[in-house]
Coordinates of C-alpha atoms and ligand atoms in Angstrom, one line a residue:
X168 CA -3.1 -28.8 -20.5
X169 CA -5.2 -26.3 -17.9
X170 CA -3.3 -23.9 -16.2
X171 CA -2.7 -24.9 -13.0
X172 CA -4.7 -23.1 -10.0
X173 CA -2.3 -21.8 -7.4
X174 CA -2.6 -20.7 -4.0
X175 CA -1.3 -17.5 -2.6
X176 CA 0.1 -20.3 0.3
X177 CA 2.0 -22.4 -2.8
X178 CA 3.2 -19.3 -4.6
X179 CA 4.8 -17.9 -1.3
X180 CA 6.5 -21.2 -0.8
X181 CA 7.5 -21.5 -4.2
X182 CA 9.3 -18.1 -4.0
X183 CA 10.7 -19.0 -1.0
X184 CA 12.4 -22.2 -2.1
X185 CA 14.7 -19.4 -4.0
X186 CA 15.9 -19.4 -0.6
X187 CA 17.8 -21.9 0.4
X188 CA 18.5 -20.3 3.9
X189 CA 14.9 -19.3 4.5
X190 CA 13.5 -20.8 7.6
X191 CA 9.8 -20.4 6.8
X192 CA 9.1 -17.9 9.0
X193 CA 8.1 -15.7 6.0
X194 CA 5.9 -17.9 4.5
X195 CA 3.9 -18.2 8.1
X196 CA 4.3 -14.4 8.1
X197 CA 3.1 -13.7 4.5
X198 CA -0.2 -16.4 5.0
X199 CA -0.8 -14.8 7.8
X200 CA -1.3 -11.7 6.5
X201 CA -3.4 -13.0 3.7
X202 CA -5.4 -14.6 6.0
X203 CA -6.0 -11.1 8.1
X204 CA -7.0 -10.2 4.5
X205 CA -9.5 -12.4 4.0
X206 CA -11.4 -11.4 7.5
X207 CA -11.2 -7.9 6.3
X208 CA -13.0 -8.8 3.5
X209 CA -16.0 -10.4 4.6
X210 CA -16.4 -7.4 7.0
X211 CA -16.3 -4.8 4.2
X212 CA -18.4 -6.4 2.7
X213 CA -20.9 -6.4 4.6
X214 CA -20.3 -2.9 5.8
X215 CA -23.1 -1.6 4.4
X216 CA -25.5 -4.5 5.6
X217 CA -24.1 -3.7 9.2
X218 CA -25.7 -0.4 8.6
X219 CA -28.6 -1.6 7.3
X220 CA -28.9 -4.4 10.1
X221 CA -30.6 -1.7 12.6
X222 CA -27.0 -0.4 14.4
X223 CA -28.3 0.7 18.3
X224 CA -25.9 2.9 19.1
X225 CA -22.5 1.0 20.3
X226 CA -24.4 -2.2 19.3
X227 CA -25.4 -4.2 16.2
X228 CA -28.0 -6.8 16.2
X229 CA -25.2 -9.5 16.9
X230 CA -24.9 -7.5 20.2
X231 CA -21.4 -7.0 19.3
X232 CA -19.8 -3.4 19.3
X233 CA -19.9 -2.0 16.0
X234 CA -16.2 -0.7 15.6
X235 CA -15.7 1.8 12.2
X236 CA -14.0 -0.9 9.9
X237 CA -10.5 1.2 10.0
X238 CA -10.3 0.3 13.8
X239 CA -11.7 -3.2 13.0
X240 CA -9.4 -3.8 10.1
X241 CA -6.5 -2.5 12.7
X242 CA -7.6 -4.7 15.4
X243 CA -7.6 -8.1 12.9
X244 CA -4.5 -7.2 11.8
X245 CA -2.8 -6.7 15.2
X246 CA -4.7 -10.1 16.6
X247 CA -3.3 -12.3 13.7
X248 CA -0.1 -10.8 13.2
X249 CA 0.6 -10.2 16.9
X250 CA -0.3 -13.8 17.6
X251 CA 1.8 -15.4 14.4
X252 CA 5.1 -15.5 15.8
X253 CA 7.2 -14.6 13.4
X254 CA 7.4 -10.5 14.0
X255 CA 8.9 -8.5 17.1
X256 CA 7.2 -5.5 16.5
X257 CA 4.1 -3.6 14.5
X258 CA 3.4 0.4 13.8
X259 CA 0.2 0.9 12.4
X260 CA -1.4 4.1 11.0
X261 CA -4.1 3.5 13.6
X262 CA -1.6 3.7 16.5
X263 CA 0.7 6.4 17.2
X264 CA 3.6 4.4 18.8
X265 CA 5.2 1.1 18.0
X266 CA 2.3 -2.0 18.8
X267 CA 4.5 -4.7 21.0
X268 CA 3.6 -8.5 20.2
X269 CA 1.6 -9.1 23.2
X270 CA 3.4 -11.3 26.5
X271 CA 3.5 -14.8 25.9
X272 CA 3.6 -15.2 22.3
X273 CA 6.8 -16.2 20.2
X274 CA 8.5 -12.9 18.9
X275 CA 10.2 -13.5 15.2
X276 CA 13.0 -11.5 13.1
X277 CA 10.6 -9.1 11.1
X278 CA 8.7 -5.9 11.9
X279 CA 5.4 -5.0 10.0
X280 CA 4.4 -1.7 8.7
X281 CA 0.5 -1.3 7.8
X282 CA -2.1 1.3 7.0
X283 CA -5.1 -1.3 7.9
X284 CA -8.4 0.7 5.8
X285 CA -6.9 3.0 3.5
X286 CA -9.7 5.3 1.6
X287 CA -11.5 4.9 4.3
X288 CA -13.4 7.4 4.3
X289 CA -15.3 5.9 0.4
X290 CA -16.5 3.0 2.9
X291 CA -20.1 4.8 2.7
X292 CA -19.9 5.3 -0.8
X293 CA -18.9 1.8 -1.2
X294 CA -16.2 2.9 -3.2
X295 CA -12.9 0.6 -3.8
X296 CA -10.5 0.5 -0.4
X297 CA -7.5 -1.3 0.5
X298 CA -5.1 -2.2 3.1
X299 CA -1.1 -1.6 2.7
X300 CA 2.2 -3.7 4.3
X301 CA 5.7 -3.4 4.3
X302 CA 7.8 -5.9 5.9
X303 CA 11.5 -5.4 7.4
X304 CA 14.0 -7.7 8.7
X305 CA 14.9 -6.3 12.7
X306 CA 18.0 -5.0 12.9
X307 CA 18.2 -4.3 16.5
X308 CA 19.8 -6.1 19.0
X309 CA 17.4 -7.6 21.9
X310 CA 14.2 -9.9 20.8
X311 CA 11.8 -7.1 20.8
X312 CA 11.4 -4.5 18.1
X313 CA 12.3 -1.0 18.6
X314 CA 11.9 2.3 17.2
X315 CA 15.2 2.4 15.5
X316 CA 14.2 -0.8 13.7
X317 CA 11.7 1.1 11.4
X318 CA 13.8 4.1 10.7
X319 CA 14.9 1.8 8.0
X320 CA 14.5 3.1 3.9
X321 CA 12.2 1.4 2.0
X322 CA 15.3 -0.1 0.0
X323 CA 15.6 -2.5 2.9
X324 CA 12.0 -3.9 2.4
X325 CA 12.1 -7.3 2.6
X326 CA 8.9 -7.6 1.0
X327 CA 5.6 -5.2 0.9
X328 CA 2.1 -5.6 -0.8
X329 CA -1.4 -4.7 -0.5
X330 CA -5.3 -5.2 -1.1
X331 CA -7.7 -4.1 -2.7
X332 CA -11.4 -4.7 -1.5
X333 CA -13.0 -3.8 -5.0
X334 CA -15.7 -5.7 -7.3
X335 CA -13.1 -8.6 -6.3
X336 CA -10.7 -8.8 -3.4
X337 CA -7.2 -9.2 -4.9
X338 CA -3.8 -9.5 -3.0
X339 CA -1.0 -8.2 -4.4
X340 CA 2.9 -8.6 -2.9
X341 CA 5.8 -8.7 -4.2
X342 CA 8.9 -10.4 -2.2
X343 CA 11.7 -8.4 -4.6
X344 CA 11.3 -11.1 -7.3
X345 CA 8.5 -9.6 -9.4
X346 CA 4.8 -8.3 -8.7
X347 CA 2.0 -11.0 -8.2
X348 CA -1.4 -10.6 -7.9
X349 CA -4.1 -13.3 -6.2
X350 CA -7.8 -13.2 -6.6
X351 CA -10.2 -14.0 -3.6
X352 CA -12.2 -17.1 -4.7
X353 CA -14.8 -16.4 -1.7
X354 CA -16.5 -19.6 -2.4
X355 CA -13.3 -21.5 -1.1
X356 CA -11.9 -18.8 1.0
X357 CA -8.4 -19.1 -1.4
X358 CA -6.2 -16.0 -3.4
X359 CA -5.7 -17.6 -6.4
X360 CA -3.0 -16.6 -8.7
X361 CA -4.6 -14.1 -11.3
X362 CA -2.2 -11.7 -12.3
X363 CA 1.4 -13.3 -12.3
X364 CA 4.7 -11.2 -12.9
X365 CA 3.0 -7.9 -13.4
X366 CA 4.6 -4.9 -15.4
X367 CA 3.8 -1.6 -15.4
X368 CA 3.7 0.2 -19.1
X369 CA 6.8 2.6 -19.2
X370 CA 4.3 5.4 -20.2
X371 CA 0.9 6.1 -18.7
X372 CA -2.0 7.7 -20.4
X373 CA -3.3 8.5 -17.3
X374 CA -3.1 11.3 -14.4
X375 CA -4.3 10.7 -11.0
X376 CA -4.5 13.5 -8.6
X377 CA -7.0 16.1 -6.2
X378 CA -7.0 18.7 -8.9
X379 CA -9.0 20.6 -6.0
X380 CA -5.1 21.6 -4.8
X381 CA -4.3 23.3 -8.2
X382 CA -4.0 26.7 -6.0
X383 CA -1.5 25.4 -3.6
X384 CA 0.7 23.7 -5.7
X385 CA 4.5 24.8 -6.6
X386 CA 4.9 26.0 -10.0
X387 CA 6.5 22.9 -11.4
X388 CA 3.6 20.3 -10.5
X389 CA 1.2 23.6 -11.8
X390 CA 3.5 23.3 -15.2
X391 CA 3.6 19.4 -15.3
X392 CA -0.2 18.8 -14.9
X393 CA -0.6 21.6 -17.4
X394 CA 1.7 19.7 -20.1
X395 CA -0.4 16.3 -19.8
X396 CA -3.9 18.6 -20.6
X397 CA -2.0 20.5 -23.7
X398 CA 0.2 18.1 -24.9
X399 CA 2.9 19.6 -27.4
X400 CA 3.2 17.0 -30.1
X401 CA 1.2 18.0 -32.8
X402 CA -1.9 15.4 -32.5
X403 CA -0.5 14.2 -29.1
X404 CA -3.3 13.7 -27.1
X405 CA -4.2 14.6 -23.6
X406 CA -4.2 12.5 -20.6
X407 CA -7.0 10.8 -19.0
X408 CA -7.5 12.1 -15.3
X409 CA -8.6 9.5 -13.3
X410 CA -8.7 9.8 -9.4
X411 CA -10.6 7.7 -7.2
X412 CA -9.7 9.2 -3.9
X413 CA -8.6 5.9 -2.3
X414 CA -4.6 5.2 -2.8
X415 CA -4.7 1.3 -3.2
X416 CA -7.6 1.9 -6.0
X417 CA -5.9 5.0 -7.9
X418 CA -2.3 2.7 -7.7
X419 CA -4.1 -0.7 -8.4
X420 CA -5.8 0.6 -11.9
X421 CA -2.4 2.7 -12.7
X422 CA -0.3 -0.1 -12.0
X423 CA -1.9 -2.1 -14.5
X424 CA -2.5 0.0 -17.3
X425 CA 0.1 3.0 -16.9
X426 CA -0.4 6.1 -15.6
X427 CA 0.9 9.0 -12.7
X428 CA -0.8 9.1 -9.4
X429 CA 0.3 12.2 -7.6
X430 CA -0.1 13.6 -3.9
X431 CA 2.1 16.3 -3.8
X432 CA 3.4 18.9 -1.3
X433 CA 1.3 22.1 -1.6
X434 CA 1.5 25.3 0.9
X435 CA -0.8 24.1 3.7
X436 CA 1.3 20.7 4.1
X437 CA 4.4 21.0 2.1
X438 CA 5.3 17.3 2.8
X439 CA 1.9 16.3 1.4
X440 CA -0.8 13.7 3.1
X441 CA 0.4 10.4 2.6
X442 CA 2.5 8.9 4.9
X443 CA 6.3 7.5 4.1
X444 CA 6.4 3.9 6.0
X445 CA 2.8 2.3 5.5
X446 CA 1.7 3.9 2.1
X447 CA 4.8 5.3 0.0
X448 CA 7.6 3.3 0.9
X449 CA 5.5 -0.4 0.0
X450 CA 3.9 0.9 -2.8
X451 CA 7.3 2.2 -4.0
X452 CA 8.6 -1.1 -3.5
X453 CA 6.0 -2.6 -5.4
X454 CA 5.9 0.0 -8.3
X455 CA 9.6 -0.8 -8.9
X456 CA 9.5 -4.4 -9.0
X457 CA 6.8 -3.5 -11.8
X458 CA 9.2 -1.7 -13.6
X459 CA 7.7 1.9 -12.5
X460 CA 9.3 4.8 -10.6
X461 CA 8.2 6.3 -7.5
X462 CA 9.8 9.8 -6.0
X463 CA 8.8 12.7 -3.9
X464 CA 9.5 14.8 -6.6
X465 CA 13.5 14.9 -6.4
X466 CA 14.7 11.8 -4.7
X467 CA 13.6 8.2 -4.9
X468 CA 10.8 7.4 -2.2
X469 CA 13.0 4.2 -1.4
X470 CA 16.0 6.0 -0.7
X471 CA 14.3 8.1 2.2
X472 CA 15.7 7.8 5.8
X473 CA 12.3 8.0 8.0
X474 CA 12.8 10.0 11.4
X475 CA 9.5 9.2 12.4
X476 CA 7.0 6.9 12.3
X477 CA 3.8 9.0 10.7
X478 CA 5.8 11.4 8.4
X479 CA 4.5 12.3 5.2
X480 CA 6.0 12.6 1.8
X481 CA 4.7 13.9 -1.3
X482 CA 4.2 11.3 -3.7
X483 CA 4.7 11.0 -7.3
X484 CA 4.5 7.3 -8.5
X485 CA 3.6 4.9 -11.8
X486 CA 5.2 5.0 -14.8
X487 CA 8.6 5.4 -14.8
X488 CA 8.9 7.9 -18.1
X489 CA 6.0 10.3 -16.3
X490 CA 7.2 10.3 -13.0
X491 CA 10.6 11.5 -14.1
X492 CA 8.8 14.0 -16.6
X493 CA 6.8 15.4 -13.5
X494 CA 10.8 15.7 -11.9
X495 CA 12.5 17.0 -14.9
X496 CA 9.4 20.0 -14.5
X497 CA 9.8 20.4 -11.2
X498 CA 13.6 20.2 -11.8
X499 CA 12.8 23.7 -14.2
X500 CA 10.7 25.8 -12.5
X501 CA 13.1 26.2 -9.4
Ligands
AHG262 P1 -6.5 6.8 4.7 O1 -7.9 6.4 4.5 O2 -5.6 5.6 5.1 O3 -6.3 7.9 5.7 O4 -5.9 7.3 3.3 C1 -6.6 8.2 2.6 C2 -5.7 8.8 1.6 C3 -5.5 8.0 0.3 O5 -6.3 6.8 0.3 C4 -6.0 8.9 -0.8 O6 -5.1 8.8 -1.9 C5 -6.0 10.2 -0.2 O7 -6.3 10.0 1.2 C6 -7.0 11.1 -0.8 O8 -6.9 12.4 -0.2 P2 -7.7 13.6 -0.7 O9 -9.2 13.3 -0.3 O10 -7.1 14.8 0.0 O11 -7.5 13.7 -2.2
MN263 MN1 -4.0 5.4 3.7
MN264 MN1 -5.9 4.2 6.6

């Protein structure tokens, strides 16, 4: 019997059948986000025709503004998810206060978190890239989102996910029942289910961070990375380092086959570069439905209270046995 070919639209539905009380807002709200995918796609991948296609200036040979594909990917993101109807509120990397849904369209019960390009500056190198989403149930009072609504932890995801624009575009999300992965069939414009129920190995074999920051790093992340090149165990052998440069790609490959990724504090920014509520906090959800860990190198990244809406957090996140390795160091050189 063939396996049956499913849809990212059926798979959403199925898991939300688990649900007897769900309304089916977050199925609209989950295909439209896969559908903002799928438009990102086709415009990264033809980023570097647009380039090649004779760019005047502001203009391309469409005669349509050429916008850098961060600010386009925002743009499609805040156009179909302002537009859906089932969220009250948006905060976007790109934008440094909360994105209202626009007068005259339907507000819902969630609020979105994204990071619409992320890596984006590989696009030249055409190196992988990705977009990131968490999604939270509004707590506030009133129909519109607010600020308060976001200071939530990521332990109160309702779901979060992301993709990956690579040598295929995949979607992967996870609604707190498993990790699922889709692959865009381009030919029929349809994630199909590729990569169901995925787990993350216990232990990695893998390292993933700038070593360029060696200098500025505390002792214990100095120690840690140290143990993974000079492994004790007689005939142990040493990690792999493997670091792309673009989160979604360093997490995707890590994700699958085991492995660390790393951003940590160091003494220029003690809190790190990535941000807590559009990259740590959904790929913390994600990496835990896995079976993985993630922390900022003492506390769980879930458990976090955000006080604002761009803060950063070092970030220490795969395989569950590794990451708490890298805390036990961290733990013994204060
Ligand atoms: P973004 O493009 O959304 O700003 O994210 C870039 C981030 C992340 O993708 C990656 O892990 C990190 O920048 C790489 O930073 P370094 O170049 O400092 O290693
Ligand atoms: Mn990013
Ligand atoms: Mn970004």
């Amino acid at each position: 019997m063939p396996d049956s070919v499913v849809t990212i639209d059926r798979h959403i539905l199925e898991q939300q059948q688990k649900y007897p009380e769900a309304t089916g807002g977050f199925s609209g709200l989950m295909s439209s986000i896969s559908f903002a995918a799928k438009i990102i796609s086709r415009e990264v991948n033809k980023a570097g025709l647009v380039e090649l296609l004779g760019i005047t200036g502001q203009e391309n040979v469409h005669g349509e503004v050429v916008q850098k594909l961060d600010v386009y990917a925002h743009n499609v993101i805040v156009q179909m998810l302002g537009t859906c109807g089932y969220l009250s509120a948006m905060i976007s990397e790109e934008r440094e206060d909360l994105i209202p849904i626009p007068e005259g369209y339907p507000l819902g019960k969630y609020i979105l978190t994204f990071d619409p390009l992320d890596g984006s500056a590989n696009i030249d190198a055409n190196v992988s890239i990705g977009s990131i989403f968490g999604i939270y149930e509004k707590l506030s009072s009133g129909d519109r989102g607010k600020k308060e609504d976001f200071m939530q932890p990521g332990n109160k995801l309702v779901a979060s996910g992301y993709v990956i624009y690579g040598s295929s575009t995949m979607f992967v999300y996870s609604t707190g029942q498993g990790v699922h992965g889709f692959t865009l069939d381009s030919s029929i414009g349809e994630f199909l289910l590729s990569h169901e129920t995925i787990k993350t190995p216990k232990k990695g074999k893998i390292y993933s961070v700038n070593e360029g920051n060696f200098n500025s790093w505390d002792d214990g992340i100095k120690n840690f990375i140290m143990s993974l090149k000079n492994p004790e165990a007689a005939g142990a052998k040493p990690y792999s380092s493997r670091y792309i440069g673009s989160l979604v790609a360093d997490f995707h490959r890590n994700l699958l086959y085991g492995g660390i990724f790393l951003y940590p504090g160091n003494r220029r920014n003690p809190r790190g570069k990535l941000r807590l509520l559009y990259e740590a906090n959904p790929l913390s959800f994600i990496i835990e439905q896995a079976g993985g860990y993630a922390s900022d190198g003492s506390k769980r990244i879930l458990d976090i209270q955000p006080e604002s809406f761009h803060q950063r957090v070092p970030l220490i996140i795969g395989s569950e046995e590794d990451v708490r390795n890298c805390e036990k160091f961290i733990r013994e050189s204060q």
